[in-house]
PDB file of C-alpha atoms in Angstrom:
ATOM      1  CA  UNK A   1    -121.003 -51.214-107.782  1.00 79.00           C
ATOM      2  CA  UNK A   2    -124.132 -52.350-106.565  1.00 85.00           C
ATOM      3  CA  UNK A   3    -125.646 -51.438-102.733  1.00 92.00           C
ATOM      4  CA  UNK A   4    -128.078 -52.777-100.823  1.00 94.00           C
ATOM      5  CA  UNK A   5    -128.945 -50.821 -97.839  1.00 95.00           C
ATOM      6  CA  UNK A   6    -131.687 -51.845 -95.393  1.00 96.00           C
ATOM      7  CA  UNK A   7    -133.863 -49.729 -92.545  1.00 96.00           C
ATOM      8  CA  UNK A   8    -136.914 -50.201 -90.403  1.00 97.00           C
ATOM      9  CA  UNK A   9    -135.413 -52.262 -87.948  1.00 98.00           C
ATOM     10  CA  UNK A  10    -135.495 -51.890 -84.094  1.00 98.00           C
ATOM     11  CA  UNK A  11    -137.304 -52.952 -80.994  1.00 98.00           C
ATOM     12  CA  UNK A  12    -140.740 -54.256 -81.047  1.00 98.00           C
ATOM     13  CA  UNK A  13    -143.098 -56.043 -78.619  1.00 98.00           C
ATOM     14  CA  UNK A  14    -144.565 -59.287 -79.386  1.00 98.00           C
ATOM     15  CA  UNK A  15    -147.467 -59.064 -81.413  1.00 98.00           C
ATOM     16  CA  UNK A  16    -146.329 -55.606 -83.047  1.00 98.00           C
ATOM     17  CA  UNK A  17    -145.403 -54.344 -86.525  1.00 98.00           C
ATOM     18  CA  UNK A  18    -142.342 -53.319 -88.495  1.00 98.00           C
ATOM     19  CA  UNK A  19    -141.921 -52.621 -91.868  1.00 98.00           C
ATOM     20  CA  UNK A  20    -138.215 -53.232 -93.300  1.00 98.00           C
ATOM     21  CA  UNK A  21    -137.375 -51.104 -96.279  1.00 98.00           C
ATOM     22  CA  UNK A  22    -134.309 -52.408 -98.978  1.00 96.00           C
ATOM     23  CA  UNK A  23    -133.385 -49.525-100.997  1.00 94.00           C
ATOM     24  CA  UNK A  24    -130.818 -50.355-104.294  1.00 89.00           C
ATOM     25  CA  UNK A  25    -128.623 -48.038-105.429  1.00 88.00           C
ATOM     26  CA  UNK A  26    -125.183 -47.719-107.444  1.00 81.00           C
ATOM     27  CA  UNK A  27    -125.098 -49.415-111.049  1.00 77.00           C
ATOM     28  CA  UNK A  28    -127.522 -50.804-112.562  1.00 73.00           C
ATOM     29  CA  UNK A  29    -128.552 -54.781-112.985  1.00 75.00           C
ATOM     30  CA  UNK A  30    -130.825 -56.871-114.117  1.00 78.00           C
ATOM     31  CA  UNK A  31    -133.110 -57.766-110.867  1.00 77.00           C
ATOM     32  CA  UNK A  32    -134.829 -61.135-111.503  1.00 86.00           C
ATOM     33  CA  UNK A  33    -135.266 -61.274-107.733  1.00 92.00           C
ATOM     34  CA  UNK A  34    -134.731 -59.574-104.432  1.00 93.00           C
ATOM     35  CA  UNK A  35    -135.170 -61.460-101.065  1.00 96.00           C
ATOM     36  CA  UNK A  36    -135.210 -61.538 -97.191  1.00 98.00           C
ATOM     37  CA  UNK A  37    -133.136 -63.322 -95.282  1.00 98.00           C
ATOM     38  CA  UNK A  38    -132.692 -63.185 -91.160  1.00 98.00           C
ATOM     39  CA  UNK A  39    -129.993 -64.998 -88.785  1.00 97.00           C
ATOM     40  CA  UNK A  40    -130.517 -65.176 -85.471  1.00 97.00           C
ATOM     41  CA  UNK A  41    -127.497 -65.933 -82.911  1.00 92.00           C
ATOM     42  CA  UNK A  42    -125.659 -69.465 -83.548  1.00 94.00           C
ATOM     43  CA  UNK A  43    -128.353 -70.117 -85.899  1.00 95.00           C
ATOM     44  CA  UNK A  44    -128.008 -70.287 -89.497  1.00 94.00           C
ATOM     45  CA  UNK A  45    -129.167 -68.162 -91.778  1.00 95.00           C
ATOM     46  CA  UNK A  46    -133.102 -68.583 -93.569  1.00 97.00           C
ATOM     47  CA  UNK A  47    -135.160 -67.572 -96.265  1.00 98.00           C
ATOM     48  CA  UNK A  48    -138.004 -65.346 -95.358  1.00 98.00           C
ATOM     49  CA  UNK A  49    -139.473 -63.934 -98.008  1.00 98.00           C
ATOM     50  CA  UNK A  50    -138.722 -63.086-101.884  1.00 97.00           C
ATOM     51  CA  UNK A  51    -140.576 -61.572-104.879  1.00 95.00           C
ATOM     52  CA  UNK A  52    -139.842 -61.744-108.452  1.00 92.00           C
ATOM     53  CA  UNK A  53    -139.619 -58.320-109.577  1.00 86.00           C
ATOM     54  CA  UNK A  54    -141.192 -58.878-113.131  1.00 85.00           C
ATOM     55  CA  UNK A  55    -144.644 -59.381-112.398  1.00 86.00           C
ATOM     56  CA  UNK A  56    -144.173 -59.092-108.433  1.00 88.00           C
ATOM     57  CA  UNK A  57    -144.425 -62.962-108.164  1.00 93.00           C
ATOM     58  CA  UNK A  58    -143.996 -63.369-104.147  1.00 96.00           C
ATOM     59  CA  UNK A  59    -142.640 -66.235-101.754  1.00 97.00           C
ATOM     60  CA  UNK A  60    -142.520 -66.850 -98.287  1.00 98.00           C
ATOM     61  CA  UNK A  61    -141.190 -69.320 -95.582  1.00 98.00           C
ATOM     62  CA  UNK A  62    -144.031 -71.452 -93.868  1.00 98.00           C
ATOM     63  CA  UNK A  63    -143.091 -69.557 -90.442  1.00 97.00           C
ATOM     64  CA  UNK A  64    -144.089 -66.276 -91.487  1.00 98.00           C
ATOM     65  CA  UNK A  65    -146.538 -67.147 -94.153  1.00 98.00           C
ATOM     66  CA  UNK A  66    -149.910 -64.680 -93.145  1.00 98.00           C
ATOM     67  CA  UNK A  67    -147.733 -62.358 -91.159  1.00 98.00           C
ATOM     68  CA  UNK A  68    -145.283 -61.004 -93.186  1.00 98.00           C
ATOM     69  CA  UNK A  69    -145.759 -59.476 -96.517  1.00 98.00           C
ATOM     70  CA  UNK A  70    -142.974 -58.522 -98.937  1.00 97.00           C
ATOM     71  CA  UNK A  71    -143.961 -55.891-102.149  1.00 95.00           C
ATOM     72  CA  UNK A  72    -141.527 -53.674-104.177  1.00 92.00           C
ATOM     73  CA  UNK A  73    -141.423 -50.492-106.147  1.00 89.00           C
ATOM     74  CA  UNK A  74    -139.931 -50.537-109.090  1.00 81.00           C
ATOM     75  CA  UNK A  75    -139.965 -46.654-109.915  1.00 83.00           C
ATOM     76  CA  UNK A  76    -137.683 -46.422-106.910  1.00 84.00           C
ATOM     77  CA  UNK A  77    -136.148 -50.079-106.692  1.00 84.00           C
ATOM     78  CA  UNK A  78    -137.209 -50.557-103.168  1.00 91.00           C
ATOM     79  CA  UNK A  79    -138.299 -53.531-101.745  1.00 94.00           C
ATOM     80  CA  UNK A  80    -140.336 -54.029 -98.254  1.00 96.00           C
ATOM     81  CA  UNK A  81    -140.900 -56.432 -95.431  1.00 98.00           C
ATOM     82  CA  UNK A  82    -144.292 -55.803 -93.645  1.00 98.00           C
ATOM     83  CA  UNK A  83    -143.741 -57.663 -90.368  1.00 98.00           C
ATOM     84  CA  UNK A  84    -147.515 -58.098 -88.448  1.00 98.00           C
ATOM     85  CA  UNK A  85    -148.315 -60.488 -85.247  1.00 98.00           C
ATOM     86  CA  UNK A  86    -144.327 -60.520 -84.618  1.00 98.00           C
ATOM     87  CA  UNK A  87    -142.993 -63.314 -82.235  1.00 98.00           C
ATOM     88  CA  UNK A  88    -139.960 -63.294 -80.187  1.00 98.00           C
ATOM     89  CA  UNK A  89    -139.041 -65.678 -82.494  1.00 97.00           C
ATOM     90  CA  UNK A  90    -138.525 -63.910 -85.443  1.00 98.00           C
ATOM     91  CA  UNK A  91    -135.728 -62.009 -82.982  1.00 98.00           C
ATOM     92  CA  UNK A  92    -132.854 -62.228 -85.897  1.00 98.00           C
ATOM     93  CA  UNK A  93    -130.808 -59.897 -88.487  1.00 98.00           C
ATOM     94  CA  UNK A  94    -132.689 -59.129 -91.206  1.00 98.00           C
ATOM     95  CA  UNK A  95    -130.704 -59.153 -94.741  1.00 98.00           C
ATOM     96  CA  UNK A  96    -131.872 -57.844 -97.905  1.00 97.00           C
ATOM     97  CA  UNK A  97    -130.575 -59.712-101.214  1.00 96.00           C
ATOM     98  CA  UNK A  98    -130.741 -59.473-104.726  1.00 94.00           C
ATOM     99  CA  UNK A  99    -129.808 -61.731-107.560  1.00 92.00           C
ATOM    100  CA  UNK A 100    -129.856 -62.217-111.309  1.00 89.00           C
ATOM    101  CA  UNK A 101    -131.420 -65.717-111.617  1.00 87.00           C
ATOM    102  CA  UNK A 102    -130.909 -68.198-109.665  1.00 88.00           C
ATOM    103  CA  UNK A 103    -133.316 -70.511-107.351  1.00 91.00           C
ATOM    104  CA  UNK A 104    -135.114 -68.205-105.198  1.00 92.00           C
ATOM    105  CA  UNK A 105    -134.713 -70.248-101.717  1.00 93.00           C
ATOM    106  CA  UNK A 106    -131.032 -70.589-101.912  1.00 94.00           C
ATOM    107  CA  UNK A 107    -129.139 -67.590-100.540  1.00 94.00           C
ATOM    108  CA  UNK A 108    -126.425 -68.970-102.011  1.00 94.00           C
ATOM    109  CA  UNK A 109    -127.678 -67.658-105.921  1.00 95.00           C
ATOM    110  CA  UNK A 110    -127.966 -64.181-104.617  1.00 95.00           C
ATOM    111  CA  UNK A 111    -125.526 -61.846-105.930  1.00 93.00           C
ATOM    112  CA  UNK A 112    -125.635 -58.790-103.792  1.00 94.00           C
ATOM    113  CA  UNK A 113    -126.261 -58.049 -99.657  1.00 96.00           C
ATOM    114  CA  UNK A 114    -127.183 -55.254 -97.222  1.00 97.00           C
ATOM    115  CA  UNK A 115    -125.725 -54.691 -94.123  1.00 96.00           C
ATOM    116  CA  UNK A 116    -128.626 -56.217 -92.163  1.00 97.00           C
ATOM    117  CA  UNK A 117    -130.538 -54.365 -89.962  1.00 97.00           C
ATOM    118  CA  UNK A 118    -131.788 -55.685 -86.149  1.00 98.00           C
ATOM    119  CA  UNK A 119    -134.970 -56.837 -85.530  1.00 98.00           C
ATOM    120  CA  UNK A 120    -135.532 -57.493 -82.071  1.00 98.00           C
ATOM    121  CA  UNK A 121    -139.009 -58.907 -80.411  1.00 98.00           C
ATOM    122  CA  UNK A 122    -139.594 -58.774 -76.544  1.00 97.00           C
ATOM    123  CA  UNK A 123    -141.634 -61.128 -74.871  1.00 93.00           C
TER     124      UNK A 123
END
């Protein structure tokens, strides 16, 4: 099996940092891309951020575009979310994906999920 298993979350005043770490592990696949996603509370869930792992090709949603900044490591098949200027709006679950092909905005054409981790931004 494939696992997805996320850390780095927590409590964080506006205007701070986090960095979100996405560690794979378990059998090997073929990782075309691996992905951000966040929910917040009766909202549904969003794209954040994505990079292609061959050739680190890298995406982001318009609300975080200039503040966040996703990279990955190959060697260790980790992927990160650098979080800067954060606003009480980003307050959500943060979900790490991966997937085999697929469109890179659509959740739905990922194959594999974290846990989540909580991200939480006072005001």
């Amino acid at each position: 099996q494939v696992q997805l298993v996320e850390s780095g979350g927590g409590l964080v005043q506006a205007g701070g940092s986090l960095r979100l770490s996405c560690a794979a592990s378990g059998r090997t696949f073929n990782r075309y891309a691996m992905g951000w996603f966040r929910q917040a509370p009766g909202k549904e869930r969003e794209f954040v951020a994505a990079v292609r792992w061959s050739g680190g090709l890298t995406y982001y949603a318009d609300s975080v575009k200039g503040r966040f900044t996703i990279s990955r490591d190959n060697a260790k098949i980790t992927m990160y979310l650098q979080m800067n200027s954060l606003k009480p709006e980003d307050t959500a679950a943060y979900y790490c994906a991966a997937q085999s092909y697929g469109t890179i905005f659509n959740a739905r054409d990922y194959d594999y999920w974290g846990q989540g981790t909580q991200v939480t931004v006072s005001s």
